[in-house]
Amino acid sequence: MVTNQQADNTVVNLSKISKTYGFTAALKNISLSIETGETIGLIGNNGAGKSTLLKIIALLVSPSSGNMEFSGVDVKDRKAVLKKDMEVLLSHAFLFDDLTGRENLEYYFKMNKRISNPKQAVKEIVKQFNLKLYIDRPVREYSTGMAKKLEILRVSYPTLPKVLLLDEPFSGLDVENRKMLHTIIKDHPPNKTVIICSHDFNAIAQLCSRVYYLEKGRISQSYLPNEYDQFL
Amino acid sequence: MSILSDTFYMMKKDLVLEFRTRETLFAMGLFSFAAVLIFSSLFNLIENITLEAQYTISTAAMWFIVTFTIMLGLNSMFSRETQKNSIYSLLSLPVKPQAIFLAKLFYLVVIVGVVEIFAFIVAIVFLNISIQGSLLLFIFVLIFGTLDLAVAGCVVSLLTIYAKSKTLAIPILFFPLILPSIIIAADATRNLTFYYDPTAVITNALILFLHAVIISVLTLLLVEDLISE
C-alpha cells in the first residue's frame, strides 16, 4: 500500500511506458516509481532496453505511449524546466573536443543553470581537483580518464542535481575516477536520487537500494539488497 | 535565463568552435572562390556576350554560389553534437527547443555572412558586376535572401537530424523548399544591378523576408516535435 508520505517522496513515476523504434519494441509497458534518496540500478543484457529507459527518464527520448511524472508534475509540457533538476552521464561524452576543459565546463554550467557563477565554480574545481595543468588544453588532448573525470565533475559539481542518471558509468574508468564516482554515488544526500544503468550487476549492486532487471523491454524482476544473492 | 541568453550562449559555442577549427568556413570560402573563378572564365570564353546576358547570368551565379555555400554549412550544423552519436548533449540542456533552432540559425547566418563578404568582393572583381542603384537596397536583398535560405536550411537540418544518409536527404528536402526563393532573389539582384527598378526590388525583398518569417514561425511552433527522437 502506498502511503501519502511515500507518494510525496516519489520523484519519478512511470506509468505504462512503451517505446518502439520502427517495428522494434524497445520498452513494453514499464511502470516504475522511484523515490527521493534512492539509488536505483537498471540491469539487463545488451538490448534489454535499460539505456532507452534511462533516456526516457532523462527526458532525452519521448516514449511512444504511457505517462511520466517528475515530482508529481506531468513532464509533457515542462521538459525544459524539469531538465534543470537532472544531469545525465552517458557512455558518449558530452564534451566538445575543440573547446578547452574550462570552456566546456563553463558552457555546461551556464546552460544547466545549477550554478550562479560558472567562472568561479570552474576556478574552484581547478583548485580542488588539481586540474591546473589540463584545464586550458583542448579536450582532444585529454586521456580517456581525464575526459571522464571532467564529465563526472560536469554532472556532480558543486552538489548533485535532484536526479542523477548514469549510463554504464564505470566502464572505461581508471581506479582514481572509479573511486571518485563510487564516493559521489554512495554519499549522495538524502534529497537526491541516483539512477544507474549497467549490464554488470556486481559493479553497481553494492551502491543500489533497489535493482530492476530488464529483459526484452520489460522489468522481469526487482531486487532489494537482501535479495541480491538470488540474482547471483 | 531567458530564451535569448540561451540562444546566445549556444550560438557563441558553435561560433567559437567554427572559428577555432575553420573547417566549414574554409570549405565554404574555397567553394565560393572557385565558383566565381569558373563563371568568370566562362564569360571570357563567350564572344559578343551582351551586358544584359552577362548581368543575368552573373546574378543567377551569385545566388547559385550562396545556395551551395549554405548547403556546405548545413552538413556541419548539428555535426558537433552528432559526431559522437551524442545529440543528447543538446537535448539534455534545460532550454526551450526554440532556443536551439534560433542558435543554429544565427550561427549559420553569421558564418554564411562572413563567407558572403569575401565572396562578393571576389565576385565584383572577377564577374565585373557593378551596382546601378542603391547599395542599401542591395544589402537588404542580400540579407533577406540569405536569411530566407538559411531558415530553410535550418529547417531541413532539423528534419534530417536523425537521418542516416544526410548527404542524400538534405538536397532532396532543401531544393524544392528554396527554389522559389532563389528565383526571386536572383530577379531582385538583376533588377538592382542592371535595370534598376527599385519597386520590383523592394517587392521581391519583402517576399523573401515574409517567406523567411513564415517558415521560422512554423518551425518555432513545431521544433519540439522535430527535435525529439
Coordinates of C-alpha atoms in Angstrom, one line a residue:
Chain A
M1 CA 0.0 0.0 0.0
V2 CA 1.3 3.5 -0.8
T3 CA 1.0 6.0 2.0
N4 CA 0.7 9.7 1.4
Q5 CA 4.2 10.2 2.6
Q6 CA 5.5 7.7 0.1
A7 CA 3.5 9.4 -2.6
D8 CA 5.0 12.8 -1.8
N9 CA 8.5 11.3 -1.9
T10 CA 8.1 10.0 -5.4
V11 CA 10.5 11.8 -7.7
V12 CA 9.9 9.8 -10.9
N13 CA 6.7 7.9 -11.7
L14 CA 6.4 6.0 -14.9
S15 CA 3.1 4.5 -16.0
K16 CA 2.8 2.0 -18.8
I17 CA 5.7 3.4 -20.7
S18 CA 6.4 1.9 -24.1
K19 CA 8.9 2.8 -26.8
T20 CA 9.1 1.5 -30.3
Y21 CA 11.7 2.2 -33.0
G22 CA 10.1 1.4 -36.3
F23 CA 8.7 -2.2 -35.8
T24 CA 11.1 -2.9 -32.9
A25 CA 9.7 -2.6 -29.4
A26 CA 12.4 -1.3 -27.1
L27 CA 10.2 -1.0 -24.0
K28 CA 6.9 -2.6 -23.2
N29 CA 4.5 -1.2 -20.6
I30 CA 7.1 -0.2 -18.0
S31 CA 5.6 1.1 -14.7
L32 CA 8.0 2.2 -12.1
S33 CA 8.1 4.5 -9.1
I34 CA 11.3 6.0 -7.8
E35 CA 11.5 7.8 -4.5
T36 CA 13.8 10.7 -3.4
G37 CA 17.0 9.5 -1.9
E38 CA 17.0 6.1 -3.6
T39 CA 19.8 4.7 -5.7
I40 CA 18.2 2.6 -8.4
G41 CA 20.0 0.1 -10.6
L42 CA 18.8 -0.9 -14.0
I43 CA 20.4 -4.2 -15.0
G44 CA 20.0 -6.2 -18.2
N45 CA 21.7 -7.7 -21.1
N46 CA 22.6 -5.7 -24.2
G47 CA 19.3 -4.6 -26.0
A48 CA 17.2 -5.2 -22.9
G49 CA 16.0 -1.6 -23.0
K50 CA 17.8 -0.2 -20.0
S51 CA 19.5 2.7 -21.8
T52 CA 16.3 3.6 -23.6
L53 CA 14.5 3.7 -20.2
L54 CA 17.2 5.9 -18.7
K55 CA 17.0 8.3 -21.7
I56 CA 13.2 8.5 -21.3
I57 CA 13.6 9.3 -17.6
A58 CA 16.2 11.9 -18.6
L59 CA 13.7 13.4 -21.0
L60 CA 16.0 12.8 -23.9
V61 CA 13.7 10.4 -25.7
S62 CA 9.9 10.7 -25.8
P63 CA 8.0 7.5 -25.1
S64 CA 5.7 6.1 -27.8
S65 CA 3.0 5.7 -25.2
G66 CA 2.4 6.0 -21.4
N67 CA 2.7 8.8 -18.9
M68 CA 5.6 10.1 -16.9
E69 CA 5.6 12.4 -13.8
F70 CA 8.5 14.1 -12.3
S71 CA 8.0 15.2 -8.7
G72 CA 4.2 14.9 -9.3
V73 CA 4.3 17.0 -12.5
D74 CA 3.4 15.7 -15.9
V75 CA 6.6 16.1 -18.0
K76 CA 4.8 16.7 -21.3
D77 CA 4.8 20.5 -21.4
R78 CA 7.5 21.2 -18.8
K79 CA 10.6 19.4 -20.1
A80 CA 12.9 22.5 -20.2
V81 CA 12.1 23.4 -16.6
L82 CA 12.4 19.8 -15.3
K83 CA 15.7 19.3 -17.0
K84 CA 17.2 21.8 -14.6
D85 CA 16.9 19.2 -11.9
M86 CA 18.6 16.5 -13.8
E87 CA 22.1 15.6 -15.0
V88 CA 22.9 12.7 -17.2
L89 CA 26.1 10.9 -17.9
L90 CA 26.0 8.8 -21.0
S91 CA 28.6 6.5 -22.4
H92 CA 29.2 9.1 -25.2
A93 CA 31.0 12.1 -23.8
F94 CA 29.2 15.4 -24.0
L95 CA 32.4 17.4 -24.1
F96 CA 33.4 19.2 -27.2
D97 CA 36.9 18.2 -28.4
D98 CA 37.9 21.6 -29.7
L99 CA 37.0 23.5 -26.6
T100 CA 39.2 23.5 -23.5
G101 CA 38.2 21.8 -20.3
R102 CA 37.5 25.2 -18.8
E103 CA 35.3 26.3 -21.8
N104 CA 33.4 23.0 -21.7
L105 CA 32.6 23.3 -18.0
E106 CA 31.7 26.9 -18.2
Y107 CA 29.4 26.3 -21.1
Y108 CA 27.5 23.4 -19.4
F109 CA 27.4 25.2 -16.1
K110 CA 25.9 28.3 -17.8
M111 CA 23.4 26.2 -19.8
N112 CA 22.4 23.9 -16.9
K113 CA 21.7 26.8 -14.6
R114 CA 22.5 25.0 -11.4
I115 CA 25.5 27.3 -10.7
S116 CA 25.1 31.1 -10.4
N117 CA 28.8 31.9 -11.1
P118 CA 30.2 29.3 -13.6
K119 CA 33.6 31.0 -14.0
Q120 CA 34.1 30.9 -10.2
A121 CA 32.9 27.3 -10.0
V122 CA 35.5 26.2 -12.6
K123 CA 38.2 28.1 -10.7
E124 CA 37.2 26.2 -7.5
I125 CA 37.2 22.9 -9.4
V126 CA 40.7 23.5 -10.8
K127 CA 41.9 24.2 -7.3
Q128 CA 40.1 21.4 -5.6
F129 CA 40.9 18.6 -8.1
N130 CA 44.3 19.9 -9.1
L131 CA 43.5 20.4 -12.8
K132 CA 45.7 23.4 -13.4
L133 CA 47.8 21.5 -16.0
Y134 CA 44.9 20.3 -18.1
I135 CA 42.0 22.8 -17.8
D136 CA 43.2 25.2 -20.5
R137 CA 44.0 22.5 -23.0
P138 CA 41.6 21.3 -25.7
V139 CA 39.7 18.2 -24.6
R140 CA 41.0 16.3 -27.7
E141 CA 44.4 16.3 -25.9
Y142 CA 42.9 14.6 -22.8
S143 CA 43.3 11.0 -22.0
T144 CA 40.1 9.0 -21.7
G145 CA 40.4 9.0 -17.9
M146 CA 40.9 12.8 -17.8
A147 CA 37.9 13.4 -20.1
K148 CA 35.8 11.1 -17.9
K149 CA 36.8 12.9 -14.8
L150 CA 35.7 16.2 -16.3
E151 CA 32.4 14.6 -17.3
I152 CA 31.8 13.4 -13.7
L153 CA 32.6 16.9 -12.4
R154 CA 30.2 18.3 -15.1
V155 CA 27.3 16.4 -13.6
S156 CA 28.1 16.4 -10.0
Y157 CA 29.7 19.7 -9.0
P158 CA 29.2 21.5 -6.7
T159 CA 26.3 19.3 -5.5
L160 CA 24.4 16.6 -7.2
P161 CA 21.3 17.5 -9.1
K162 CA 17.9 16.3 -7.9
V163 CA 18.2 13.3 -10.1
L164 CA 21.5 12.0 -11.4
L165 CA 21.3 9.5 -14.3
L166 CA 24.3 7.4 -15.1
D167 CA 24.6 5.0 -18.1
E168 CA 27.4 2.4 -17.7
P169 CA 29.3 4.9 -15.5
F170 CA 32.1 2.6 -14.5
S171 CA 33.1 1.3 -18.0
G172 CA 36.5 2.6 -19.0
L173 CA 37.2 4.3 -15.7
D174 CA 40.6 4.2 -14.1
V175 CA 40.9 3.4 -10.4
E176 CA 41.0 7.0 -9.3
N177 CA 37.9 8.0 -11.2
R178 CA 36.1 4.8 -10.2
K179 CA 36.8 5.6 -6.5
M180 CA 35.6 9.2 -7.0
L181 CA 32.4 8.2 -8.7
H182 CA 31.8 5.5 -6.2
T183 CA 32.0 8.0 -3.3
I184 CA 29.7 10.5 -5.1
I185 CA 27.0 7.9 -5.5
K186 CA 27.4 6.2 -2.1
D187 CA 27.5 9.5 -0.2
H188 CA 24.7 11.3 -2.1
P189 CA 22.5 13.4 0.1
P190 CA 19.1 12.0 1.1
N191 CA 17.2 14.6 -1.0
K192 CA 18.9 13.4 -4.2
T193 CA 18.2 10.4 -6.4
V194 CA 20.7 8.4 -8.4
I195 CA 19.7 6.0 -11.3
I196 CA 22.4 3.8 -12.7
C197 CA 22.1 1.6 -15.7
S198 CA 24.6 -1.2 -16.3
H199 CA 24.9 -4.7 -17.7
D200 CA 27.3 -5.6 -14.8
F201 CA 25.3 -6.4 -11.7
N202 CA 28.5 -6.6 -9.5
A203 CA 29.7 -3.2 -10.5
I204 CA 26.6 -1.4 -9.1
A205 CA 24.8 -3.7 -6.7
Q206 CA 26.6 -2.6 -3.6
L207 CA 25.6 1.0 -4.4
C208 CA 21.9 0.5 -5.0
S209 CA 18.9 0.4 -2.7
R210 CA 16.9 -1.4 -5.4
V211 CA 17.8 -3.1 -8.6
Y212 CA 15.5 -3.8 -11.6
Y213 CA 16.3 -6.5 -14.1
L214 CA 15.1 -5.7 -17.6
E215 CA 14.6 -8.4 -20.2
K216 CA 13.3 -7.8 -23.7
G217 CA 11.9 -4.4 -22.9
R218 CA 10.1 -5.4 -19.7
I219 CA 11.0 -5.3 -16.0
S220 CA 11.2 -9.0 -15.2
Q221 CA 12.5 -8.9 -11.6
S222 CA 13.2 -6.4 -8.9
Y223 CA 15.7 -7.0 -6.1
L224 CA 16.2 -5.4 -2.7
P225 CA 19.8 -5.5 -1.2
N226 CA 18.9 -8.6 1.0
E227 CA 17.7 -10.4 -2.2
Y228 CA 20.9 -9.8 -4.2
D229 CA 22.0 -13.4 -3.6
Q230 CA 19.0 -14.6 -5.6
F231 CA 20.3 -12.7 -8.7
L232 CA 23.8 -14.1 -8.4
Chain B
M1 CA 17.9 32.9 -18.0
S2 CA 15.8 33.8 -21.0
I3 CA 15.4 32.2 -24.3
L4 CA 17.6 34.9 -25.8
S5 CA 20.6 34.3 -23.5
D6 CA 20.3 30.5 -24.1
T7 CA 20.3 31.2 -27.8
F8 CA 23.3 33.5 -27.4
Y9 CA 25.4 31.0 -25.4
M10 CA 24.7 28.1 -27.8
M11 CA 25.4 30.2 -30.8
K12 CA 28.6 31.5 -29.2
K13 CA 29.8 28.0 -28.5
D14 CA 29.2 27.0 -32.1
L15 CA 31.0 30.1 -33.5
V16 CA 34.0 29.6 -31.2
L17 CA 34.3 26.0 -32.3
E18 CA 34.0 27.0 -36.0
F19 CA 36.4 29.9 -35.9
R20 CA 38.9 27.7 -34.0
T21 CA 38.8 24.8 -36.5
R22 CA 37.7 26.9 -39.6
E23 CA 36.8 23.6 -41.3
T24 CA 33.4 24.7 -42.6
L25 CA 34.4 28.3 -43.2
F26 CA 37.4 27.2 -45.3
A27 CA 35.3 24.8 -47.4
M28 CA 32.7 27.5 -48.0
G29 CA 35.2 30.1 -48.8
L30 CA 37.1 27.9 -51.2
F31 CA 34.0 26.8 -53.0
S32 CA 32.8 30.4 -53.4
F33 CA 36.2 31.5 -54.7
A34 CA 36.4 28.6 -57.2
A35 CA 32.8 29.0 -58.4
V36 CA 33.4 32.8 -59.1
L37 CA 36.6 32.0 -61.0
I38 CA 34.8 29.3 -63.1
F39 CA 31.9 31.7 -64.0
S40 CA 34.4 34.5 -64.7
S41 CA 36.5 32.3 -67.1
L42 CA 33.3 31.2 -68.9
F43 CA 32.4 34.8 -69.7
N44 CA 35.9 35.3 -71.2
L45 CA 35.2 32.3 -73.5
I46 CA 31.9 33.7 -74.9
E47 CA 32.4 36.2 -77.6
N48 CA 30.0 39.1 -78.0
I49 CA 28.0 38.5 -74.8
T50 CA 25.6 41.3 -74.2
L51 CA 25.7 43.2 -71.0
E52 CA 22.2 42.1 -70.1
A53 CA 23.1 38.5 -70.5
Q54 CA 26.2 38.9 -68.5
Y55 CA 24.3 40.5 -65.6
T56 CA 21.5 38.0 -65.7
I57 CA 24.0 35.0 -65.6
S58 CA 26.1 36.7 -63.0
T59 CA 23.3 37.4 -60.6
A60 CA 22.0 33.8 -61.1
A61 CA 25.5 32.5 -60.5
M62 CA 25.8 34.7 -57.4
W63 CA 22.7 33.0 -55.8
F64 CA 23.8 29.6 -57.0
I65 CA 27.0 30.1 -55.1
V66 CA 25.2 31.4 -52.0
T67 CA 22.8 28.4 -52.1
F68 CA 25.6 25.8 -52.3
T69 CA 27.7 27.7 -49.7
I70 CA 24.7 27.4 -47.3
M71 CA 24.4 23.7 -48.2
L72 CA 28.1 23.2 -47.2
G73 CA 27.2 24.8 -43.9
L74 CA 24.2 22.6 -43.3
N75 CA 26.2 19.5 -43.1
S76 CA 28.1 20.9 -40.1
M77 CA 25.1 22.4 -38.3
F78 CA 24.5 19.6 -35.9
S79 CA 27.6 17.6 -36.6
R80 CA 29.4 18.7 -33.4
E81 CA 26.5 17.2 -31.4
T82 CA 26.0 14.2 -33.6
Q83 CA 29.7 13.3 -34.4
K84 CA 30.0 11.2 -31.2
N85 CA 26.4 10.0 -31.6
S86 CA 25.5 12.4 -28.9
I87 CA 22.7 14.7 -29.9
Y88 CA 21.8 14.1 -26.3
S89 CA 24.3 16.7 -25.2
L90 CA 22.0 19.3 -26.8
L91 CA 18.7 17.6 -25.7
S92 CA 19.9 17.4 -22.1
L93 CA 20.1 21.1 -21.7
P94 CA 17.2 22.8 -19.8
V95 CA 16.5 25.1 -22.7
K96 CA 13.4 25.6 -24.9
P97 CA 13.7 23.8 -28.3
Q98 CA 13.1 27.2 -29.9
A99 CA 16.4 28.4 -28.5
I100 CA 18.2 25.5 -30.2
F101 CA 16.7 26.4 -33.5
L102 CA 17.4 30.1 -33.2
A103 CA 21.0 29.4 -32.1
K104 CA 21.7 27.2 -35.1
L105 CA 20.0 29.7 -37.4
F106 CA 22.0 32.7 -36.2
Y107 CA 25.2 30.6 -36.3
L108 CA 24.5 29.7 -39.9
V109 CA 23.7 33.3 -40.8
V110 CA 26.9 34.5 -39.2
I111 CA 29.2 32.1 -41.0
V112 CA 27.5 32.5 -44.3
G113 CA 27.6 36.3 -43.8
V114 CA 31.4 36.1 -43.3
V115 CA 31.8 34.0 -46.5
E116 CA 29.5 36.3 -48.5
I117 CA 31.5 39.4 -47.7
F118 CA 34.6 37.6 -49.0
A119 CA 32.7 36.1 -52.0
F120 CA 31.1 39.3 -53.1
I121 CA 34.4 41.2 -53.1
V122 CA 35.8 38.4 -55.3
A123 CA 32.6 38.4 -57.4
I124 CA 32.6 42.2 -58.0
V125 CA 36.3 41.9 -59.2
F126 CA 36.0 38.8 -61.4
L127 CA 32.4 38.9 -62.6
N128 CA 32.6 42.7 -63.3
I129 CA 29.3 43.4 -61.6
S130 CA 28.5 47.0 -60.6
I131 CA 25.5 48.1 -58.6
Q132 CA 23.5 50.6 -60.6
G133 CA 21.1 51.5 -57.8
S134 CA 21.2 51.9 -54.0
L135 CA 23.8 49.9 -52.2
L136 CA 21.5 49.9 -49.2
L137 CA 18.8 48.0 -51.2
F138 CA 21.5 45.6 -52.4
I139 CA 22.4 44.9 -48.8
F140 CA 18.7 44.4 -47.9
V141 CA 18.2 41.9 -50.8
L142 CA 21.4 40.1 -49.8
I143 CA 20.4 39.9 -46.1
F144 CA 16.8 38.8 -46.7
G145 CA 17.8 36.3 -49.4
T146 CA 20.5 34.8 -47.2
L147 CA 18.1 34.8 -44.2
D148 CA 15.4 33.0 -46.2
L149 CA 17.8 30.4 -47.5
A150 CA 19.4 29.9 -44.0
V151 CA 15.9 29.5 -42.4
A152 CA 15.0 26.9 -45.0
G153 CA 18.4 25.2 -44.4
C154 CA 17.9 25.1 -40.7
V155 CA 14.5 23.5 -41.1
V156 CA 16.0 20.9 -43.4
S157 CA 18.8 20.3 -40.9
L158 CA 16.3 19.8 -38.1
L159 CA 14.2 17.4 -40.3
T160 CA 17.3 15.3 -41.1
I161 CA 18.8 15.4 -37.6
Y162 CA 18.3 11.6 -37.2
A163 CA 18.6 10.7 -40.9
K164 CA 21.2 8.1 -41.6
S165 CA 22.1 9.5 -45.1
K166 CA 22.1 13.3 -44.6
T167 CA 24.0 13.9 -47.8
L168 CA 21.1 12.5 -49.7
A169 CA 18.2 13.7 -47.5
I170 CA 19.4 17.4 -47.3
P171 CA 19.3 18.2 -51.0
I172 CA 16.1 16.3 -51.6
L173 CA 14.3 18.5 -49.0
F174 CA 16.3 21.7 -49.4
F175 CA 16.0 22.4 -53.1
P176 CA 12.2 22.3 -53.5
L177 CA 11.9 24.5 -50.4
I178 CA 14.3 27.2 -51.7
L179 CA 13.7 27.1 -55.4
P180 CA 11.1 30.0 -55.4
S181 CA 13.4 32.0 -53.1
I182 CA 16.4 31.6 -55.3
I183 CA 14.4 32.8 -58.4
I184 CA 13.0 35.8 -56.5
A185 CA 16.4 36.7 -55.0
A186 CA 18.2 36.4 -58.4
D187 CA 15.4 38.5 -60.0
A188 CA 15.8 41.2 -57.3
T189 CA 19.5 41.3 -57.7
R190 CA 19.2 41.6 -61.5
N191 CA 16.7 44.4 -61.2
L192 CA 19.1 46.2 -58.9
T193 CA 22.3 45.7 -60.9
F194 CA 21.1 46.1 -64.4
Y195 CA 17.6 47.5 -64.8
Y196 CA 17.4 49.4 -61.5
D197 CA 13.7 49.0 -60.7
P198 CA 13.5 49.9 -57.0
T199 CA 9.8 49.0 -56.7
A200 CA 10.4 45.5 -58.0
V201 CA 13.4 45.1 -55.8
I202 CA 11.6 46.1 -52.7
T203 CA 8.7 43.8 -53.5
N204 CA 11.0 40.9 -54.1
A205 CA 12.9 41.7 -50.9
L206 CA 9.7 41.8 -48.9
I207 CA 8.6 38.4 -50.3
L208 CA 11.9 36.9 -49.3
F209 CA 11.5 38.4 -45.8
L210 CA 7.9 37.2 -45.4
H211 CA 8.9 33.7 -46.7
A212 CA 11.6 33.6 -44.0
V213 CA 9.2 34.8 -41.3
I214 CA 6.5 32.3 -42.2
I215 CA 8.9 29.3 -42.3
S216 CA 10.5 30.5 -39.0
V217 CA 7.2 30.8 -37.2
L218 CA 6.0 27.4 -38.4
T219 CA 9.3 25.9 -37.3
L220 CA 9.2 27.6 -33.9
L221 CA 5.8 26.0 -33.4
L222 CA 6.9 22.6 -34.4
V223 CA 10.5 22.5 -33.3
E224 CA 9.9 20.4 -30.2
D225 CA 8.4 17.6 -32.3
L226 CA 11.1 17.9 -34.9
I227 CA 14.0 17.7 -32.5
S228 CA 12.7 14.9 -30.2
E229 CA 13.7 11.3 -31.0

